[in-house]
Amino acid sequence: MALIVQKYGGSSVADADRIKAVRDRIKRTVDAGNQVVVVVSAMGKTTDGLVALAESVSATHAQTLTEIAAKEREMDLLLATGEQITIALLSMALQSAGQPAIAMNGSQVRVVTEPIHTRARILYVEPEQIKAALDLGKVVVIAGFQGVAIDRVTGLPSTEITTLGRGGSDTSAVAIAAAINADICEIYTDVPGILTTDPRIVPKAQMLAEITCDEMLELASLGAKVLHPRSVEIARNFGVKMCVRSSWLEDAGTVITSSRIGTGNLKTLEINNFVEAVSIDYDQVKIALLQVPDRPGIAAQLFTPLAEKGINVDLIIQAVQETEGVNDIAFTIPQDQLRLAEVVTRSLEMGASSVTVDADVAKISIIGVGMIGRPGVAAQMFTALAKAGINIQMISTSEIKISCVIAASDGESAIAAIQKTFDVPVRSHQACEINPETNSDISPVRGVALDRNRARIAVQQVPDRPGMAAKILEQLVAQNISLDMIVQSQSARNVNEIAFTVAIGDLAKAETALKQFAPVLGYGEVSCDGDISKVSIVGANMIYQSGIAARMFSALANSGINIEMIATSEIKVSCVVRDHQAEQALKVIHQEFNLSGDRAIEVPSVLKTKP
Ligand code: ASP
Ligand code: MG
């Protein structure tokens, strides 16, 4: 017997027939001897409909903050009704099929949240009532996406209804699973599982049997449509096993694994430290190629021979340069491979204006899934380093990790500064989730993601002194702009270039903010480019094989696709390419790593018309 949480999304409960199909699946699960807790979304597009209704009765004139806050409270009352319809109907359906069931909304269960409307985070879930009902042989049907606010004064649950933010019922389900210590949290949706890439671009994308939480989070742009990142974050922190399956099919779906067992605090479920650990790696040497011609194939021309010689390239960054037609490329490798790497690099005749080597560097990284969607974290890290007088030579970021290359002699004070800012432990520098021996057959690249919703900003001629990266980022954080793929390249002339990507919708706002501060902070031109896309490969096993990035670069080169920016972490390599080549880039990379199956994954015909 297992304790199973099943979450059904809006399309799975869109009408009476679908609700009956869900009822049958639940019944089968109970009949097989399991205890079942069900979490549901609002039926179909109900929530969208409610939002539209709210807009249609609301004033359009400029509102005061108090008016907006009042509206948010009523908004939660309104939106929470959607899920309440589903729990009542599903519970009735179960009861009339002879299956004892009880429907509970967020305040009845006590899914206790912060006292914030429309985007509350879950503090804790009281497990007692759920368990009592299960012990009576009932299926417990709980409204997702909603909770009840804690009273700031008494510290006890109030009667104020809150919601978790759009798509929040995945988060409800995993939080409940963590609280009752469920064996698995099954997410039923309209896709059969997590695929290696977007099947609308690559029809033969394959389904993954298994993926780790970290990989899932790094594939955010691919996975977000299927799973809300906040739910993955909880699963990871509490070691909740999850799976994503289609509610239309019987397929096993994709299991999302987490190796962490119960490290989170059940009293502050979603308020964990957003940064979990800091790590430092002194076994690093930096090689930089300045002013390399900017044309397709350059990255491949460099990293392929390095890979062939077995050189383990760790961090790679490439950024655009103020001089048209050239790029700076820098990378780090282990100390003992320096001589070989230097010989290989210098022999290549890449047309660089110079090749510099710095053996006295260290890589300091912070890692934490909570960084997703918190634009301030990178700025905080850079500020901490700046305050300690530490200069950042290179920066590379991924969704869940930020790495900076600094002088090795600054290592200890850097660790101290970061620990003071984030109150985190020091972790050994290679935190990996997959055991190489048991999983040697797993492809090093698990998924390829394309994010077309990005724009690139490059800030040029940034004075090379402590605090500049932090100050630049702060301008953006103040505007609540989330940036990713931050890259800072090396420069010979005491200036750096800092480039990053932002959501395309934030581009104008970011540009204005940055241009405004150029005279104050002393950096040069701010160049913006909305016609780019970000393509990434992700795989937890990449760290055990060299040459993975090189293969990605070659695949792009062979198709004549120019790489305009590169950023890497242990489990991810991202490249910025021209938007009109983005789909082709995705296809050739997917092909390079043999990720296609021999047939297209079947999607039920009812869903084919969905966007
Ligand atoms: N019904 C809510 C929404 O549409 C929550 C969810 O479906 O996850 O955003
Ligand atoms: Mg949803």
Coordinates of C-alpha atoms and ligand atoms in Angstrom, one line a residue:
M1 CA 0.0 0.0 0.0
A2 CA 1.2 3.4 -0.9
L3 CA 0.2 6.9 0.0
I4 CA -0.3 8.7 -3.3
V5 CA -1.0 12.4 -4.1
Q6 CA -2.6 12.8 -7.5
K7 CA -2.9 16.3 -9.0
Y8 CA -5.2 16.9 -12.0
G9 CA -4.8 20.1 -14.0
G10 CA -7.5 22.1 -15.6
S11 CA -7.7 20.2 -18.9
S12 CA -8.0 16.9 -17.0
V13 CA -11.2 18.1 -15.2
A14 CA -12.5 20.4 -18.0
D15 CA -16.0 18.9 -18.1
A16 CA -18.3 16.3 -16.5
D17 CA -17.0 13.5 -18.6
R18 CA -13.4 14.3 -17.8
I19 CA -14.2 14.5 -14.1
K20 CA -15.8 11.0 -14.4
A21 CA -12.6 9.7 -16.1
V22 CA -10.6 11.2 -13.3
R23 CA -12.9 9.5 -10.8
D24 CA -12.3 6.2 -12.5
R25 CA -8.6 6.5 -12.3
I26 CA -8.8 7.5 -8.6
K27 CA -11.0 4.5 -7.9
R28 CA -8.6 2.1 -9.7
T29 CA -5.8 3.5 -7.6
V30 CA -7.7 3.0 -4.4
D31 CA -8.9 -0.5 -5.4
A32 CA -5.2 -1.4 -6.0
G33 CA -4.8 -0.9 -2.2
N34 CA -3.5 2.7 -2.0
Q35 CA -4.5 5.7 0.0
V36 CA -5.2 8.7 -2.3
V37 CA -5.2 12.4 -1.8
V38 CA -6.3 14.4 -4.9
V39 CA -5.4 18.0 -5.6
V40 CA -7.3 19.7 -8.4
S41 CA -7.1 22.8 -10.5
A42 CA -10.1 24.8 -11.7
M43 CA -12.1 23.3 -14.6
G44 CA -10.6 24.1 -18.0
K45 CA -10.0 27.8 -18.5
T46 CA -12.2 28.8 -15.5
T47 CA -9.5 30.9 -13.9
D48 CA -8.9 32.9 -17.1
G49 CA -12.6 33.5 -17.2
L50 CA -12.7 34.8 -13.7
V51 CA -9.8 37.1 -14.3
A52 CA -11.6 38.5 -17.4
L53 CA -14.7 39.0 -15.3
A54 CA -12.8 40.9 -12.7
E55 CA -11.3 43.1 -15.3
S56 CA -14.6 43.8 -16.9
V57 CA -16.1 45.2 -13.6
S58 CA -12.9 47.0 -12.4
A59 CA -12.1 50.7 -12.9
T60 CA -9.6 51.4 -15.5
H61 CA -8.4 54.7 -14.1
A62 CA -5.1 54.9 -12.2
Q63 CA -5.4 53.3 -8.8
T64 CA -3.8 54.0 -5.5
L65 CA -1.8 51.3 -3.9
T66 CA -4.5 50.7 -1.3
E67 CA -7.1 50.2 -4.1
I68 CA -4.8 47.7 -5.7
A69 CA -4.2 45.8 -2.5
A70 CA -8.0 45.8 -1.8
K71 CA -8.6 44.4 -5.2
E72 CA -6.0 41.7 -4.7
R73 CA -7.8 40.5 -1.6
E74 CA -11.1 40.2 -3.5
M75 CA -9.3 38.7 -6.5
D76 CA -8.2 35.8 -4.3
L77 CA -11.7 35.3 -3.0
L78 CA -12.9 35.2 -6.6
L79 CA -10.2 33.0 -8.1
A80 CA -10.4 30.5 -5.2
T81 CA -13.9 29.7 -6.3
G82 CA -12.7 27.9 -9.4
E83 CA -10.9 25.1 -7.6
Q84 CA -13.8 24.8 -5.2
I85 CA -16.2 23.9 -8.0
T86 CA -13.9 21.1 -9.0
I87 CA -13.4 19.6 -5.5
A88 CA -17.1 19.5 -4.8
L89 CA -18.0 17.9 -8.1
L90 CA -15.2 15.3 -8.0
S91 CA -16.0 14.3 -4.4
M92 CA -19.7 13.9 -5.4
A93 CA -18.7 11.8 -8.4
L94 CA -16.6 9.6 -6.2
Q95 CA -19.3 9.2 -3.5
S96 CA -21.9 8.3 -6.0
A97 CA -19.6 5.6 -7.4
G98 CA -19.4 4.1 -3.9
Q99 CA -16.1 5.6 -3.0
P100 CA -16.1 7.5 0.3
A101 CA -14.6 11.0 -0.3
I102 CA -14.4 14.4 1.2
A103 CA -13.7 17.7 -0.5
M104 CA -11.7 20.3 1.4
N105 CA -10.7 23.8 0.4
G106 CA -7.4 25.4 1.3
S107 CA -8.6 26.9 4.6
Q108 CA -10.4 23.7 5.6
V109 CA -7.2 21.7 5.2
R110 CA -5.1 24.6 6.4
V111 CA -2.7 25.1 3.7
V112 CA -1.2 28.1 5.6
T113 CA 0.5 30.8 3.6
E114 CA 2.2 34.1 3.9
P115 CA -0.3 37.0 4.4
I116 CA 0.1 38.1 0.8
H117 CA -2.6 38.1 -1.8
T118 CA -2.4 36.7 -5.4
R119 CA 1.1 35.3 -5.0
A120 CA 1.4 33.8 -1.5
R121 CA 4.0 31.2 -0.7
I122 CA 3.1 28.2 1.4
L123 CA 4.4 28.2 5.0
Y124 CA 3.0 24.8 6.1
V125 CA 0.2 22.3 5.5
E126 CA -1.5 20.7 8.5
P127 CA -1.5 17.0 7.9
E128 CA -3.8 15.9 10.7
Q129 CA -7.2 16.3 9.0
I130 CA -6.0 14.7 5.8
K131 CA -4.6 11.7 7.7
A132 CA -7.8 11.3 9.8
A133 CA -9.9 11.3 6.7
L134 CA -7.6 8.8 5.0
D135 CA -7.8 6.5 8.0
L136 CA -11.5 6.5 7.6
G137 CA -11.0 5.1 4.1
K138 CA -11.8 8.3 2.3
V139 CA -10.3 9.9 -0.7
V140 CA -9.4 13.5 0.2
V141 CA -10.0 15.9 -2.6
I142 CA -8.2 19.3 -2.0
A143 CA -8.5 22.6 -3.8
G144 CA -5.1 23.5 -5.3
F145 CA -3.8 27.0 -5.8
Q146 CA -5.2 28.3 -2.6
G147 CA -4.5 28.6 1.1
V148 CA -5.3 30.6 4.2
A149 CA -3.1 33.4 5.4
I150 CA -1.3 33.4 8.6
D151 CA -2.2 36.2 11.0
R152 CA 0.8 38.4 11.4
V153 CA -0.1 39.2 15.0
T154 CA -1.1 35.9 16.5
G155 CA 1.0 33.7 14.2
L156 CA -2.0 31.5 13.8
P157 CA -4.0 30.8 10.6
S158 CA -6.5 33.6 9.9
T159 CA -9.6 33.3 7.8
E160 CA -8.2 35.3 4.8
I161 CA -8.2 33.3 1.6
T162 CA -5.0 33.5 -0.4
T163 CA -3.9 32.1 -3.8
L164 CA -0.4 31.1 -4.8
G165 CA -0.1 32.7 -8.2
R166 CA -1.1 31.3 -11.6
G167 CA -0.3 27.7 -12.2
G168 CA 0.0 27.2 -8.4
S169 CA -1.9 24.0 -8.0
D170 CA 1.3 21.9 -8.8
T171 CA 2.9 23.7 -5.9
S172 CA -0.1 22.8 -3.6
A173 CA 0.1 19.2 -4.6
V174 CA 3.8 18.8 -3.8
A175 CA 3.6 20.8 -0.6
I176 CA 0.8 18.5 0.6
A177 CA 2.8 15.5 -0.5
A178 CA 5.7 16.7 1.6
A179 CA 3.5 17.4 4.6
I180 CA 1.9 14.0 4.7
N181 CA 5.1 12.3 3.6
A182 CA 3.5 10.7 0.5
D183 CA 5.3 8.0 -1.4
I184 CA 4.7 9.8 -4.7
C185 CA 3.1 13.0 -6.1
E186 CA 1.7 12.2 -9.5
I187 CA 0.9 15.2 -11.7
Y188 CA -1.7 14.5 -14.4
T189 CA -1.7 16.8 -17.3
D190 CA -2.4 16.9 -21.0
V191 CA 1.1 15.9 -22.1
P192 CA 2.4 12.3 -21.7
G193 CA 5.5 13.4 -19.7
I194 CA 8.7 15.4 -20.1
L195 CA 10.1 15.3 -23.5
T196 CA 13.7 15.8 -24.7
T197 CA 12.6 19.0 -26.4
D198 CA 9.6 20.8 -27.9
P199 CA 7.7 18.3 -30.1
R200 CA 6.3 21.1 -32.1
I201 CA 9.7 21.7 -33.5
V202 CA 11.2 18.2 -33.3
P203 CA 8.3 15.8 -33.8
K204 CA 10.3 12.8 -32.8
A205 CA 11.4 14.2 -29.4
Q206 CA 11.5 11.3 -27.0
M207 CA 9.9 10.9 -23.7
L208 CA 12.3 10.8 -20.7
A209 CA 11.7 8.0 -18.2
E210 CA 13.5 9.9 -15.5
I211 CA 14.9 13.3 -14.9
T212 CA 16.4 14.9 -11.8
C213 CA 14.9 18.0 -10.2
D214 CA 18.0 20.0 -11.0
E215 CA 17.8 19.1 -14.7
M216 CA 14.2 19.9 -14.7
L217 CA 14.8 23.3 -13.2
E218 CA 17.6 24.1 -15.7
L219 CA 15.3 23.1 -18.4
A220 CA 12.9 25.7 -17.1
S221 CA 11.8 27.1 -20.4
L222 CA 11.0 23.6 -21.5
G223 CA 9.6 22.4 -18.3
A224 CA 7.7 25.4 -17.1
K225 CA 4.8 24.7 -19.4
V226 CA 4.4 21.3 -17.8
L227 CA 5.5 21.8 -14.2
H228 CA 5.5 24.9 -12.1
P229 CA 9.2 25.5 -11.0
R230 CA 8.0 26.2 -7.4
S231 CA 6.7 22.6 -7.2
V232 CA 10.0 21.2 -8.4
E233 CA 11.7 23.3 -5.8
I234 CA 9.7 21.8 -3.0
A235 CA 10.1 18.3 -4.4
R236 CA 13.8 18.8 -4.4
N237 CA 14.0 20.3 -0.9
F238 CA 11.9 17.6 0.6
G239 CA 12.9 14.6 -1.5
V240 CA 9.3 14.2 -2.8
K241 CA 9.2 11.8 -5.7
M242 CA 7.1 13.2 -8.5
C243 CA 5.9 12.0 -11.8
V244 CA 4.3 13.7 -14.8
R245 CA 1.7 11.6 -16.7
S246 CA -1.1 12.1 -19.1
S247 CA -4.5 11.9 -17.7
W248 CA -5.7 10.7 -21.1
L249 CA -3.3 7.7 -21.4
E250 CA -2.0 4.8 -19.3
D251 CA 1.7 5.5 -20.0
A252 CA 4.1 5.6 -17.1
G253 CA 5.2 9.2 -17.8
T254 CA 8.3 10.8 -16.5
V255 CA 9.6 10.4 -12.9
I256 CA 11.3 13.4 -11.4
T257 CA 13.8 12.3 -8.8
S258 CA 15.5 14.1 -6.0
S259 CA 18.3 12.7 -4.0
R260 CA 17.7 15.0 -1.0
I261 CA 15.6 13.5 1.7
G262 CA 13.9 15.8 4.1
T263 CA 16.4 18.6 4.3
G264 CA 13.7 21.2 4.1
N265 CA 11.7 22.6 7.1
L266 CA 8.1 21.6 7.0
K267 CA 7.1 24.7 9.0
T268 CA 8.4 27.1 6.4
L269 CA 7.8 25.0 3.3
E270 CA 8.5 27.6 0.6
I271 CA 10.6 30.0 2.6
N272 CA 13.8 28.0 2.5
N273 CA 17.0 29.7 1.9
F274 CA 17.0 30.6 -1.7
V275 CA 20.7 30.1 -1.8
E276 CA 21.7 26.7 -0.4
A277 CA 25.4 26.6 -0.5
V278 CA 28.6 28.2 -1.6
S279 CA 31.4 26.3 -3.1
I280 CA 34.9 27.2 -4.2
D281 CA 37.2 25.4 -6.6
Y282 CA 40.9 26.3 -6.5
D283 CA 41.8 23.8 -9.1
Q284 CA 41.1 26.2 -12.0
V285 CA 43.2 27.9 -14.6
K286 CA 41.8 30.6 -16.8
I287 CA 42.6 30.9 -20.5
A288 CA 41.3 33.9 -22.4
L289 CA 41.3 34.6 -26.1
L290 CA 40.8 38.2 -26.9
Q291 CA 39.2 39.5 -30.1
V292 CA 38.6 36.3 -31.9
P293 CA 36.7 36.8 -35.2
D294 CA 33.0 36.5 -34.7
R295 CA 32.0 33.9 -37.3
P296 CA 30.3 30.5 -37.2
G297 CA 32.5 27.7 -36.1
I298 CA 34.9 29.6 -34.0
A299 CA 33.8 28.0 -30.7
A300 CA 33.8 24.6 -32.3
Q301 CA 37.3 25.2 -33.8
L302 CA 38.6 25.9 -30.3
F303 CA 36.8 23.4 -28.1
T304 CA 36.8 20.4 -30.4
P305 CA 40.6 20.0 -30.3
L306 CA 40.6 20.6 -26.6
A307 CA 38.0 17.9 -26.1
E308 CA 40.0 15.5 -28.4
K309 CA 43.0 16.0 -26.1
G310 CA 40.8 15.0 -23.2
I311 CA 40.9 18.5 -21.6
N312 CA 38.1 19.0 -19.2
V313 CA 36.8 22.4 -19.9
D314 CA 34.7 23.7 -17.0
L315 CA 33.4 27.2 -17.4
I316 CA 33.1 28.7 -20.8
I317 CA 32.0 32.2 -21.5
Q318 CA 31.8 34.2 -24.6
A319 CA 30.4 37.7 -24.9
V320 CA 29.9 40.2 -27.6
Q321 CA 32.6 42.9 -28.0
E322 CA 32.3 46.6 -28.6
T323 CA 34.4 46.3 -31.7
E324 CA 32.2 44.8 -34.4
G325 CA 33.1 41.4 -35.6
V326 CA 35.2 40.1 -32.7
N327 CA 34.4 38.2 -29.5
D328 CA 36.3 37.4 -26.4
I329 CA 36.2 33.7 -25.3
A330 CA 37.4 32.6 -21.9
F331 CA 37.3 29.2 -20.2
T332 CA 38.6 27.4 -17.2
I333 CA 40.3 24.0 -16.9
P334 CA 41.9 22.0 -14.1
Q335 CA 45.4 23.1 -13.1
D336 CA 47.2 19.9 -14.3
Q337 CA 45.9 20.3 -17.9
L338 CA 47.2 23.8 -18.3
R339 CA 50.3 23.0 -20.2
L340 CA 48.5 20.9 -22.7
A341 CA 45.6 23.2 -23.0
E342 CA 47.9 26.2 -23.6
V343 CA 49.8 24.3 -26.3
V344 CA 46.6 23.3 -28.1
T345 CA 45.1 26.8 -27.8
R346 CA 48.1 28.6 -29.1
S347 CA 48.6 26.2 -32.0
L348 CA 45.1 26.8 -33.3
E349 CA 45.7 30.2 -35.0
M350 CA 42.2 31.4 -34.3
G351 CA 43.0 35.0 -35.2
A352 CA 42.8 36.2 -31.6
S353 CA 44.7 39.4 -30.8
S354 CA 46.1 37.7 -27.8
V355 CA 45.9 34.6 -25.6
T356 CA 46.3 35.1 -21.9
V357 CA 46.7 32.5 -19.2
D358 CA 46.1 33.0 -15.5
A359 CA 46.8 30.1 -13.2
D360 CA 46.0 31.9 -9.9
V361 CA 42.3 31.8 -10.1
A362 CA 39.5 30.2 -8.3
K363 CA 35.8 29.6 -9.1
I364 CA 33.3 30.6 -6.5
S365 CA 29.7 29.5 -6.9
I366 CA 26.5 29.8 -5.2
I367 CA 23.8 27.3 -5.8
G368 CA 20.1 27.2 -4.9
V369 CA 16.9 26.5 -6.7
G370 CA 15.3 29.5 -5.0
M371 CA 17.2 31.8 -7.2
I372 CA 14.7 31.3 -10.0
G373 CA 12.6 34.3 -10.4
R374 CA 14.5 36.3 -7.7
P375 CA 16.4 38.9 -9.7
G376 CA 18.2 40.2 -6.6
V377 CA 20.3 37.2 -5.8
A378 CA 23.1 37.7 -8.3
A379 CA 23.3 41.3 -7.4
Q380 CA 23.6 40.4 -3.7
M381 CA 26.4 38.0 -4.5
F382 CA 28.3 40.6 -6.5
T383 CA 27.8 43.2 -3.9
A384 CA 29.1 40.9 -1.2
L385 CA 32.3 40.4 -3.2
A386 CA 32.6 44.1 -4.0
K387 CA 32.3 45.0 -0.4
A388 CA 35.1 42.7 0.4
G389 CA 37.2 44.4 -2.3
I390 CA 37.2 41.4 -4.6
N391 CA 37.3 41.9 -8.3
I392 CA 35.2 39.5 -10.4
Q393 CA 37.0 38.4 -13.6
M394 CA 34.4 36.2 -15.2
I395 CA 30.8 35.5 -14.4
S396 CA 28.6 32.7 -15.7
T397 CA 25.1 31.9 -14.6
S398 CA 22.5 29.3 -15.1
E399 CA 19.0 29.0 -13.5
I400 CA 20.2 27.6 -10.3
K401 CA 23.8 28.6 -10.1
I402 CA 26.0 31.6 -10.3
S403 CA 29.8 31.2 -10.7
C404 CA 32.5 33.9 -10.6
V405 CA 36.1 33.6 -11.4
I406 CA 38.3 35.5 -9.0
A407 CA 41.9 35.7 -8.0
A408 CA 42.8 32.6 -6.0
S409 CA 44.3 34.8 -3.2
D410 CA 40.8 36.3 -2.7
G411 CA 39.3 32.8 -2.2
E412 CA 39.0 32.8 1.6
S413 CA 37.7 36.3 2.0
A414 CA 35.2 35.6 -0.9
I415 CA 33.8 32.6 1.0
A416 CA 33.5 34.6 4.2
A417 CA 31.7 37.5 2.4
I418 CA 29.2 35.2 0.8
Q419 CA 28.6 33.2 4.0
K420 CA 27.9 36.5 5.8
T421 CA 25.4 37.6 3.1
F422 CA 23.6 34.3 2.6
D423 CA 24.2 32.4 5.8
V424 CA 25.0 29.2 3.9
P425 CA 27.3 26.2 4.4
V426 CA 30.3 25.6 2.2
R427 CA 29.8 22.6 0.0
S428 CA 32.4 20.6 -1.9
H429 CA 32.5 22.0 -5.4
Q430 CA 31.0 19.2 -7.4
A431 CA 27.5 18.6 -6.2
C432 CA 26.0 16.1 -8.5
E433 CA 22.9 14.1 -8.3
I434 CA 23.6 11.1 -10.5
N435 CA 25.9 8.3 -9.6
P436 CA 28.1 7.8 -12.7
E437 CA 28.3 4.0 -12.2
T438 CA 24.6 3.2 -12.0
N439 CA 23.7 5.6 -14.8
S440 CA 26.5 5.2 -17.3
D441 CA 24.0 4.4 -20.1
I442 CA 22.1 7.7 -19.6
S443 CA 22.9 10.2 -22.3
P444 CA 25.0 13.1 -21.0
V445 CA 22.5 15.5 -22.5
R446 CA 18.9 14.9 -21.4
G447 CA 17.1 17.8 -22.9
V448 CA 17.5 20.7 -25.3
A449 CA 15.5 23.8 -24.5
L450 CA 14.8 26.9 -26.6
D451 CA 13.8 30.2 -25.2
R452 CA 12.7 32.6 -27.8
N453 CA 11.4 35.1 -25.4
R454 CA 14.8 36.6 -24.6
A455 CA 16.6 39.7 -25.6
R456 CA 20.3 40.5 -25.1
I457 CA 21.8 43.5 -23.5
A458 CA 25.5 44.2 -23.5
V459 CA 27.1 46.9 -21.3
Q460 CA 30.4 47.9 -22.8
Q461 CA 33.6 49.3 -21.4
V462 CA 32.7 48.6 -17.8
P463 CA 35.7 49.7 -15.6
D464 CA 37.4 46.6 -14.3
R465 CA 37.1 47.2 -10.6
P466 CA 35.2 45.7 -7.7
G467 CA 31.5 46.5 -7.5
M468 CA 30.7 47.3 -11.1
A469 CA 28.7 44.1 -11.8
A470 CA 26.8 44.6 -8.6
K471 CA 26.0 48.2 -9.4
I472 CA 24.8 47.4 -12.9
L473 CA 22.6 44.6 -11.8
E474 CA 21.1 46.7 -9.0
Q475 CA 19.7 49.1 -11.5
L476 CA 17.8 46.2 -13.0
V477 CA 16.8 44.6 -9.8
A478 CA 15.3 47.9 -8.7
Q479 CA 13.0 47.7 -11.7
N480 CA 12.2 44.1 -10.8
I481 CA 13.7 42.8 -14.0
S482 CA 14.8 39.2 -14.0
L483 CA 18.0 38.5 -15.9
D484 CA 19.7 35.3 -16.7
M485 CA 22.8 34.1 -18.6
I486 CA 24.9 36.9 -17.2
V487 CA 28.3 36.8 -18.8
Q488 CA 31.2 38.9 -18.0
S489 CA 34.1 38.7 -20.3
Q490 CA 37.7 39.4 -19.7
S491 CA 39.5 42.2 -21.3
A492 CA 43.0 43.4 -21.7
R493 CA 42.4 47.0 -21.5
N494 CA 41.1 47.3 -18.0
V495 CA 37.5 47.3 -19.1
N496 CA 35.1 44.4 -19.1
E497 CA 31.9 43.7 -20.9
I498 CA 28.9 42.5 -19.1
A499 CA 26.2 40.9 -21.2
F500 CA 23.0 39.2 -20.1
T501 CA 19.6 38.2 -21.3
V502 CA 16.3 39.5 -20.1
A503 CA 12.7 38.7 -21.0
I504 CA 11.9 40.5 -24.2
G505 CA 9.1 42.4 -22.5
D506 CA 11.5 43.9 -20.1
L507 CA 14.0 45.1 -22.7
A508 CA 12.9 48.7 -23.1
K509 CA 12.7 49.1 -19.3
A510 CA 16.1 47.7 -18.8
E511 CA 17.6 49.8 -21.6
T512 CA 16.3 53.0 -20.1
A513 CA 17.5 52.1 -16.6
L514 CA 21.0 51.2 -17.8
K515 CA 21.4 54.2 -20.1
Q516 CA 20.4 56.5 -17.4
F517 CA 23.2 55.3 -15.1
A518 CA 25.9 55.1 -17.7
P519 CA 27.3 58.5 -16.8
V520 CA 27.1 57.8 -13.1
L521 CA 28.8 54.4 -13.2
G522 CA 31.2 55.2 -15.9
Y523 CA 30.5 52.4 -18.4
G524 CA 30.2 52.9 -22.1
E525 CA 27.5 52.0 -24.6
V526 CA 24.5 49.9 -23.8
S527 CA 23.6 47.8 -26.8
C528 CA 20.3 45.9 -27.0
D529 CA 19.2 43.1 -29.3
G530 CA 15.7 41.7 -29.4
D531 CA 16.3 39.3 -32.3
I532 CA 18.1 36.6 -30.4
S533 CA 17.1 33.3 -28.8
K534 CA 18.7 31.1 -26.1
V535 CA 19.3 27.5 -26.8
S536 CA 20.5 25.2 -24.0
I537 CA 21.5 21.6 -23.4
V538 CA 21.1 20.2 -19.9
G539 CA 22.3 17.0 -18.3
A540 CA 23.5 16.0 -14.9
N541 CA 25.9 13.5 -16.4
M542 CA 27.7 16.1 -18.5
I543 CA 30.3 16.5 -15.8
Y544 CA 31.6 13.0 -16.3
Q545 CA 32.4 13.5 -20.0
S546 CA 34.5 16.0 -21.7
G547 CA 33.7 17.5 -25.1
I548 CA 29.9 17.8 -24.7
A549 CA 30.0 21.6 -25.2
A550 CA 32.3 21.1 -28.1
R551 CA 29.8 18.8 -29.8
M552 CA 27.1 21.4 -29.3
F553 CA 29.3 24.1 -30.9
S554 CA 30.2 21.9 -33.8
A555 CA 26.6 21.0 -34.5
L556 CA 25.9 24.7 -34.7
A557 CA 29.0 25.4 -36.8
N558 CA 28.1 22.7 -39.3
S559 CA 24.8 24.4 -39.9
G560 CA 26.5 27.8 -40.3
I561 CA 24.9 29.1 -37.1
N562 CA 26.8 31.8 -35.3
I563 CA 27.1 31.6 -31.6
E564 CA 26.9 35.1 -30.1
M565 CA 27.2 34.4 -26.4
I566 CA 28.0 31.3 -24.3
A567 CA 27.5 30.6 -20.6
T568 CA 28.0 27.3 -18.9
S569 CA 27.4 25.5 -15.6
E570 CA 28.3 21.9 -14.6
I571 CA 25.0 20.7 -16.0
K572 CA 24.1 23.2 -18.6
V573 CA 25.5 24.9 -21.7
S574 CA 23.6 27.9 -23.1
C575 CA 24.2 29.7 -26.4
V576 CA 22.7 32.8 -27.8
V577 CA 22.0 32.6 -31.5
R578 CA 20.0 34.7 -34.0
D579 CA 16.3 34.2 -33.6
H580 CA 15.7 33.2 -37.2
Q581 CA 18.1 30.3 -36.8
A582 CA 16.8 29.3 -33.4
E583 CA 14.6 26.4 -34.5
Q584 CA 17.3 25.0 -36.7
A585 CA 19.7 25.3 -33.8
L586 CA 17.4 23.3 -31.6
K587 CA 17.0 20.6 -34.3
V588 CA 20.7 20.1 -35.1
I589 CA 21.7 20.0 -31.4
H590 CA 18.9 17.5 -30.6
Q591 CA 20.1 15.4 -33.6
E592 CA 23.8 15.7 -32.6
F593 CA 23.0 14.0 -29.2
N594 CA 20.7 11.4 -30.8
L595 CA 17.8 12.4 -28.7
S596 CA 15.1 11.5 -31.2
G597 CA 13.1 8.3 -31.0
D598 CA 12.0 6.4 -34.0
R599 CA 8.5 7.6 -33.8
A600 CA 6.6 10.7 -32.7
I601 CA 5.2 10.6 -29.2
E602 CA 1.5 10.3 -29.5
V603 CA -0.5 13.1 -28.2
P604 CA -4.3 12.5 -28.0
S605 CA -6.0 14.1 -31.0
V606 CA -8.2 16.2 -28.7
L607 CA -5.1 18.1 -27.7
K608 CA -3.5 18.6 -31.1
T609 CA -5.3 21.8 -31.6
K610 CA -4.1 23.3 -28.4
P611 CA -1.4 26.0 -28.7
Ligands
ASP1 N1 -6.3 27.5 -11.7 C1 -5.1 28.1 -11.4 C2 -4.6 28.7 -12.7 O1 -5.2 28.6 -13.8 C3 -4.1 27.2 -10.8 C4 -3.6 26.1 -11.7 O2 -4.3 25.6 -12.6 O3 -2.6 25.5 -11.4 O4 -3.6 29.4 -12.7
MG2 MG -2.1 24.5 -14.4

